[in-house]
PDB file of C-alpha atoms in Angstrom:
ATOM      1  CA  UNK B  21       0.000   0.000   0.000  1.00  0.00           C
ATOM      2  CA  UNK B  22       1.479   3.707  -0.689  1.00  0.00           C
ATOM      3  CA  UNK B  23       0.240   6.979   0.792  1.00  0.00           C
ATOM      4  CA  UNK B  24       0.447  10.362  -0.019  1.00  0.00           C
ATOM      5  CA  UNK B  25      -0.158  13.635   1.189  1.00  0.00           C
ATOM      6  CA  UNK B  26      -2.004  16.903  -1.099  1.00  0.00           C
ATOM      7  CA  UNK B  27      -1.916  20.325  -0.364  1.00  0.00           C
ATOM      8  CA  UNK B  28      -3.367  24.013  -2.287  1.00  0.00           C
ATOM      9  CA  UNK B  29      -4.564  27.005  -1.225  1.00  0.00           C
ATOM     10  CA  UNK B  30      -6.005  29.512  -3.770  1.00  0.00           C
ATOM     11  CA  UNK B  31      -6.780  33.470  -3.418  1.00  0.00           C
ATOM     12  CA  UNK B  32     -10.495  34.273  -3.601  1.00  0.00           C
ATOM     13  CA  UNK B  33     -11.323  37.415  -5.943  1.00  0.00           C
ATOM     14  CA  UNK B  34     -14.046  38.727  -7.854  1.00  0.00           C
ATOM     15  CA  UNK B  35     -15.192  37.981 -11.153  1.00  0.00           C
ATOM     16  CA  UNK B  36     -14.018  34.253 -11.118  1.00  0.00           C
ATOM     17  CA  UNK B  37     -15.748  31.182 -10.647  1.00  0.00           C
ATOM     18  CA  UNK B  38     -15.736  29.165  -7.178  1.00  0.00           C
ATOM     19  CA  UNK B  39     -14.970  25.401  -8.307  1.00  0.00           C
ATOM     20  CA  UNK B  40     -14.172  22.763  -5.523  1.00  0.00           C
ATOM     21  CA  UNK B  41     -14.312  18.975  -6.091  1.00  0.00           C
ATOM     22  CA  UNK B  42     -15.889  19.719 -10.248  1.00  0.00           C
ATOM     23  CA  UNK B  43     -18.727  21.638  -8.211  1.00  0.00           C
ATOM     24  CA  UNK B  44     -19.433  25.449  -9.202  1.00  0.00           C
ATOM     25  CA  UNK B  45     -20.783  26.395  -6.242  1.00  0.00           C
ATOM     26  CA  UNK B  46     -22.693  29.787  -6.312  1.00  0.00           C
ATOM     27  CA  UNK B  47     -20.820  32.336  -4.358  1.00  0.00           C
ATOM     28  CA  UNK B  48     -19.538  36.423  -4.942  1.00  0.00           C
ATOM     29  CA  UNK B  49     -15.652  35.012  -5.006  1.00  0.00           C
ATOM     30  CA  UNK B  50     -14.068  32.129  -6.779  1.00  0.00           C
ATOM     31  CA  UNK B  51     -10.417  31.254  -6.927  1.00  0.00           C
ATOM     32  CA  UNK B  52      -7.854  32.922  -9.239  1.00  0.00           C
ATOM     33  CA  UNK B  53      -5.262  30.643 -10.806  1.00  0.00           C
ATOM     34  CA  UNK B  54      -4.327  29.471 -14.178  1.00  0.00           C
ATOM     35  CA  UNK B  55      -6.961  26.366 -14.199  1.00  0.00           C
ATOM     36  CA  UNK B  56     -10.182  26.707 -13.128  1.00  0.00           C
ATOM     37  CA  UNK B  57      -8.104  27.044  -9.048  1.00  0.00           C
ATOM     38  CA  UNK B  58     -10.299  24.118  -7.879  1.00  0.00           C
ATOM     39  CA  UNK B  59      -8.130  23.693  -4.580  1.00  0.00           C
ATOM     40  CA  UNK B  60     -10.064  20.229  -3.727  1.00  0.00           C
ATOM     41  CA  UNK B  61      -8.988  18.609  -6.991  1.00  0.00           C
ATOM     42  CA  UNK B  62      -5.524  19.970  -7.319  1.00  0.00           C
ATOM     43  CA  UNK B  63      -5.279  18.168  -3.825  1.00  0.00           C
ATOM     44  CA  UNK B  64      -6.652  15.041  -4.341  1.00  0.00           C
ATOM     45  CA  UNK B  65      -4.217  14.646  -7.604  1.00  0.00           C
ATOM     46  CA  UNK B  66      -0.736  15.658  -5.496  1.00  0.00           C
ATOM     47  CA  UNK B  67      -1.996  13.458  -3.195  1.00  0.00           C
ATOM     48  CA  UNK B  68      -2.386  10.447  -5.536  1.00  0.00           C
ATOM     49  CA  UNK B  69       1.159  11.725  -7.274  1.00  0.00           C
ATOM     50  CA  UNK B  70       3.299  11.609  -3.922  1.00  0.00           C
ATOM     51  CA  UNK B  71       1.641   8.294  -3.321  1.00  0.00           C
ATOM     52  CA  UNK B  72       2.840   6.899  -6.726  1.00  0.00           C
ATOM     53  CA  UNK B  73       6.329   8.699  -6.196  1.00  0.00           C
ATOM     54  CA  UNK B  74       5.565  10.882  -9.451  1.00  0.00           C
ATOM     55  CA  UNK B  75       6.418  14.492  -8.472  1.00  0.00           C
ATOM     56  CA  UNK B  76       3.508  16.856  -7.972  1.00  0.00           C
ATOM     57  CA  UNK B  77       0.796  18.917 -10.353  1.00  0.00           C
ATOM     58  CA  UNK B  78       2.908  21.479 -11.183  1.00  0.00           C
ATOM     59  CA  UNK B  79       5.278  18.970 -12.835  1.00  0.00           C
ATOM     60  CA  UNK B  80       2.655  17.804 -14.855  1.00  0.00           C
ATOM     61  CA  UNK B  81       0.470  20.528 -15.398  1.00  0.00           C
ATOM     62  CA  UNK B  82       2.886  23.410 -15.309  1.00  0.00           C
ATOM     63  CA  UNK B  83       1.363  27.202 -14.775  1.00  0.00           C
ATOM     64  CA  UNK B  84       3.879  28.505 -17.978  1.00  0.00           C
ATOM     65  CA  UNK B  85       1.890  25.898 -20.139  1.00  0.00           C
ATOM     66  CA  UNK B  86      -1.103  27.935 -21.990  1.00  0.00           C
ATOM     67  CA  UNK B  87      -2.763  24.232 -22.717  1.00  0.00           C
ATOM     68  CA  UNK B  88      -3.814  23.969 -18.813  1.00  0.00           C
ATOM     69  CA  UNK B  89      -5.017  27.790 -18.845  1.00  0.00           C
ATOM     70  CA  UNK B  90      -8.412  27.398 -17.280  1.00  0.00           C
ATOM     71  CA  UNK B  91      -9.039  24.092 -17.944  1.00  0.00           C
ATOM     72  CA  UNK B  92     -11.603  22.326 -15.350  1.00  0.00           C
ATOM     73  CA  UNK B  93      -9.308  20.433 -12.938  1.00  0.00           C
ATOM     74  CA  UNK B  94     -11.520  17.255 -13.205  1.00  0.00           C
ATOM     75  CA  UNK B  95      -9.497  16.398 -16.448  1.00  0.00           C
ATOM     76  CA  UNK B  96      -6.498  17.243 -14.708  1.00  0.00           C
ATOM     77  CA  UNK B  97      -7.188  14.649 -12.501  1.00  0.00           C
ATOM     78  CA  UNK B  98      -8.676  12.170 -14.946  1.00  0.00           C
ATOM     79  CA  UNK B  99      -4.907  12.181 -16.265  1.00  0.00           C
ATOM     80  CA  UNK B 100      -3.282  11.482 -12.708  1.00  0.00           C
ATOM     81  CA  UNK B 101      -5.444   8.516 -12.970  1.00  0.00           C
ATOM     82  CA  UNK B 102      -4.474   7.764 -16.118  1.00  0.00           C
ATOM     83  CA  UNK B 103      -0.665   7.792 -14.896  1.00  0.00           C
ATOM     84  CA  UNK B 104      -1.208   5.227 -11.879  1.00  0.00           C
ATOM     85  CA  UNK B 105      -3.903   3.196 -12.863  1.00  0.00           C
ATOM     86  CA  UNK B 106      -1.728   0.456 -14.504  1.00  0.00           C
ATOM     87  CA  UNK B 107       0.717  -0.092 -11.625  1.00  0.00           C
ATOM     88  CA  UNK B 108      -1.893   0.736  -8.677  1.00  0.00           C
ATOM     89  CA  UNK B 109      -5.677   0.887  -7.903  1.00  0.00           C
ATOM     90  CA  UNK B 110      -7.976   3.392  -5.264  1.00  0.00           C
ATOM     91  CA  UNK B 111      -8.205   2.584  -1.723  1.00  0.00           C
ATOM     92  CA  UNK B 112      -9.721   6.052  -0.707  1.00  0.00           C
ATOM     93  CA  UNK B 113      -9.701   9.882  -0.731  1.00  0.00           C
ATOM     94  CA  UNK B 114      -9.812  11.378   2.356  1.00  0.00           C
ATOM     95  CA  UNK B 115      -9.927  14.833   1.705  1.00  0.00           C
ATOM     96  CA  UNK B 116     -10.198  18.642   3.710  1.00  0.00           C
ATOM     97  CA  UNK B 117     -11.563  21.893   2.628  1.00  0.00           C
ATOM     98  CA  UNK B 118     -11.005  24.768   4.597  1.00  0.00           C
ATOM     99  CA  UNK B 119     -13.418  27.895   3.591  1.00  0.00           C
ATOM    100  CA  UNK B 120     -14.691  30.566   6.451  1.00  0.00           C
ATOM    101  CA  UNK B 121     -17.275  30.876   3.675  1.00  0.00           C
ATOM    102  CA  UNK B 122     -19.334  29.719   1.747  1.00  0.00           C
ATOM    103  CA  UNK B 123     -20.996  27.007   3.916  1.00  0.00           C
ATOM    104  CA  UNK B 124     -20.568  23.583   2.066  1.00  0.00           C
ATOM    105  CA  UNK B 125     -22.059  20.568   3.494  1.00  0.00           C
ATOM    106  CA  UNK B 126     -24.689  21.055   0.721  1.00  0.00           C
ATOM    107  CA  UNK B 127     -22.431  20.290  -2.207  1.00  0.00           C
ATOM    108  CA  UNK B 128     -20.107  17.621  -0.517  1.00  0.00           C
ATOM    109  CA  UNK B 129     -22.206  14.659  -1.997  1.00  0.00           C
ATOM    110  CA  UNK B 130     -21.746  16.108  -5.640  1.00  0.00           C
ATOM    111  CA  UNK B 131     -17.927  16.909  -4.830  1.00  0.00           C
ATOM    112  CA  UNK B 132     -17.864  12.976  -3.840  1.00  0.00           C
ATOM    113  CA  UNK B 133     -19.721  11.842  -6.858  1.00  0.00           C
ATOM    114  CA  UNK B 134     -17.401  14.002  -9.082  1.00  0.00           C
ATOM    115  CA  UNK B 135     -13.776  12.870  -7.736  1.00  0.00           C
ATOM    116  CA  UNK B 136     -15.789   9.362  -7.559  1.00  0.00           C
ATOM    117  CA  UNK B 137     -16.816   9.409 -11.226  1.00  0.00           C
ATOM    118  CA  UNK B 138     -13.186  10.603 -12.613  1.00  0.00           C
ATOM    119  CA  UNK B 139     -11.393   7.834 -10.715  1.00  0.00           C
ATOM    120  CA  UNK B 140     -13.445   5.266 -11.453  1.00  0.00           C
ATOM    121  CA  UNK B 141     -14.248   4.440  -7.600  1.00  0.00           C
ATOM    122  CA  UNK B 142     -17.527   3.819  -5.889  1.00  0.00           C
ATOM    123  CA  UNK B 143     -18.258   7.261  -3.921  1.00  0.00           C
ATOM    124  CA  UNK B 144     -17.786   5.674  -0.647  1.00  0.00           C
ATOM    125  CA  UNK B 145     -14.090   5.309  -1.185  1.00  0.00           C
ATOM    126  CA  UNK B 146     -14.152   9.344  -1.493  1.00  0.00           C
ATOM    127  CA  UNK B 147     -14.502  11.682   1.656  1.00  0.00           C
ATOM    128  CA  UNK B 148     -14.520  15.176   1.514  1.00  0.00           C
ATOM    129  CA  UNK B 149     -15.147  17.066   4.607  1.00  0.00           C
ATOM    130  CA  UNK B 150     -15.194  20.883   5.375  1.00  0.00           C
ATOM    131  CA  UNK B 151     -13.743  23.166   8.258  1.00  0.00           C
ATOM    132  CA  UNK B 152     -13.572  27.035   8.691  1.00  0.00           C
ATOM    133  CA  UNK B 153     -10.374  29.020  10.282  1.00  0.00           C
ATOM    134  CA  UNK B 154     -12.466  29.885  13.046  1.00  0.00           C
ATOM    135  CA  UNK B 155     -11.667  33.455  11.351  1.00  0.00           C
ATOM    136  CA  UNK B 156      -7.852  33.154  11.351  1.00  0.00           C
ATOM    137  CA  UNK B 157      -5.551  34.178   9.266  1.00  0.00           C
ATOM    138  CA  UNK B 158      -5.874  34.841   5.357  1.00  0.00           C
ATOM    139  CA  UNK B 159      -8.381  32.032   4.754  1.00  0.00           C
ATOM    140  CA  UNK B 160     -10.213  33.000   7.798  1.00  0.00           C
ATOM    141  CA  UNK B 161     -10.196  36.903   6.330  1.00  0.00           C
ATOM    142  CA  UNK B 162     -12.043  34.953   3.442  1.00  0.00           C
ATOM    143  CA  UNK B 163      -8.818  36.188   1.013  1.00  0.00           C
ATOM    144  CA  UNK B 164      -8.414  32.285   0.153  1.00  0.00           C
ATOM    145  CA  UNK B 165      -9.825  29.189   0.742  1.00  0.00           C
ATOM    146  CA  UNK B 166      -7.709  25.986   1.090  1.00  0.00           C
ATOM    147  CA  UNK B 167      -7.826  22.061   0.607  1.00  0.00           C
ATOM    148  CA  UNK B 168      -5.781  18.752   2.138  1.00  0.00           C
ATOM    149  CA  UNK B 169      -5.751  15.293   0.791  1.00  0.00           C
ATOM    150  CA  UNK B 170      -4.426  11.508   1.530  1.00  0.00           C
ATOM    151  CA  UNK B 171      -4.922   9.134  -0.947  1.00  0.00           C
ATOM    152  CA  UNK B 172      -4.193   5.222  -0.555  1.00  0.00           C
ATOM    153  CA  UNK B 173      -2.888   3.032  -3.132  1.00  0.00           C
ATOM    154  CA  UNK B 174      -2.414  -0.883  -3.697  1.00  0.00           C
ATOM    155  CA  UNK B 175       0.111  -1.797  -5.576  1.00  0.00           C
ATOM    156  CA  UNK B 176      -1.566  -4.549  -8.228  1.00  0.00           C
ATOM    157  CA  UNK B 177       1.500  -6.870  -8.825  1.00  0.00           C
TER     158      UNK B 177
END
């Protein structure tokens, strides 16, 4: 079995779509970044990366290349997939976003059926919970919102 570990953290603005986990969720901010920002799913695939021992997303999907300009990170991850599915299958997701705002619990199921659908994985091998700052700091000043990951592996030979 091999673990790994995802981290992002994107600056909220206006004028941009809020995307976490393939979800637009209606809000005044989104996240600014050169893909659609969607901190859940940039997680979830350095997370399944690190586990695999295959660098991280910006190796892969580099900021300089204009072919990932905002592209919707759910294809993104469907490559990660692509890259690790032959040597290793899905144990689970666990999975972290941390937002002061907006309040999310409504949209985890269709975050969960999204990551579920791209990796091929029934949706309860995905979790995706969601926290506040308790008002601290930059995400807590709603300037960003943020998102952890751990993936499992299995090896299949």
């Amino acid at each position: 079995m091999r673990v790994g570990i995802g981290y992002d953290v994107h600056r909220l603005v206006e004028n941009q779509k809020l995307v976490l986990g393939g979800v637009q969720i209606p809000y005044a901010k989104g996240l600014l970044g050169h893909s659609d920002a969607d901190v859940l799913t940039h997680a979830v695939c350095d997370a399944i990366l690190g586990a695999a021992g295959l660098g991280d997303i910006g190796v892969h999907f580099p900021d300089t290349d204009e072919a990932y300009a905002d592209v919707n990170s759910l294809k993104l991850l469907k490559h990660v997939k692509t890259l690790v599915e032959r040597d290793y299958s899905f144990l689970n997701v666990d999975s972290t976003i941390i937002a002061q705002r907006p309040k999310l619990a409504v949209y985890i199921p269709k975050m969960r059926q999204q990551l579920a659908s791209t990796l091929s994985v029934p949706v309860d091998r995905i979790n995706v919970k969601a926290t506040t700052s308790e008002g601290l700091g930059f995400i807590g000043k709603e300037k960003a919102i943020a998102a952890q990951a751990i993936v499992s592996l299995d090896a299949r030979h």
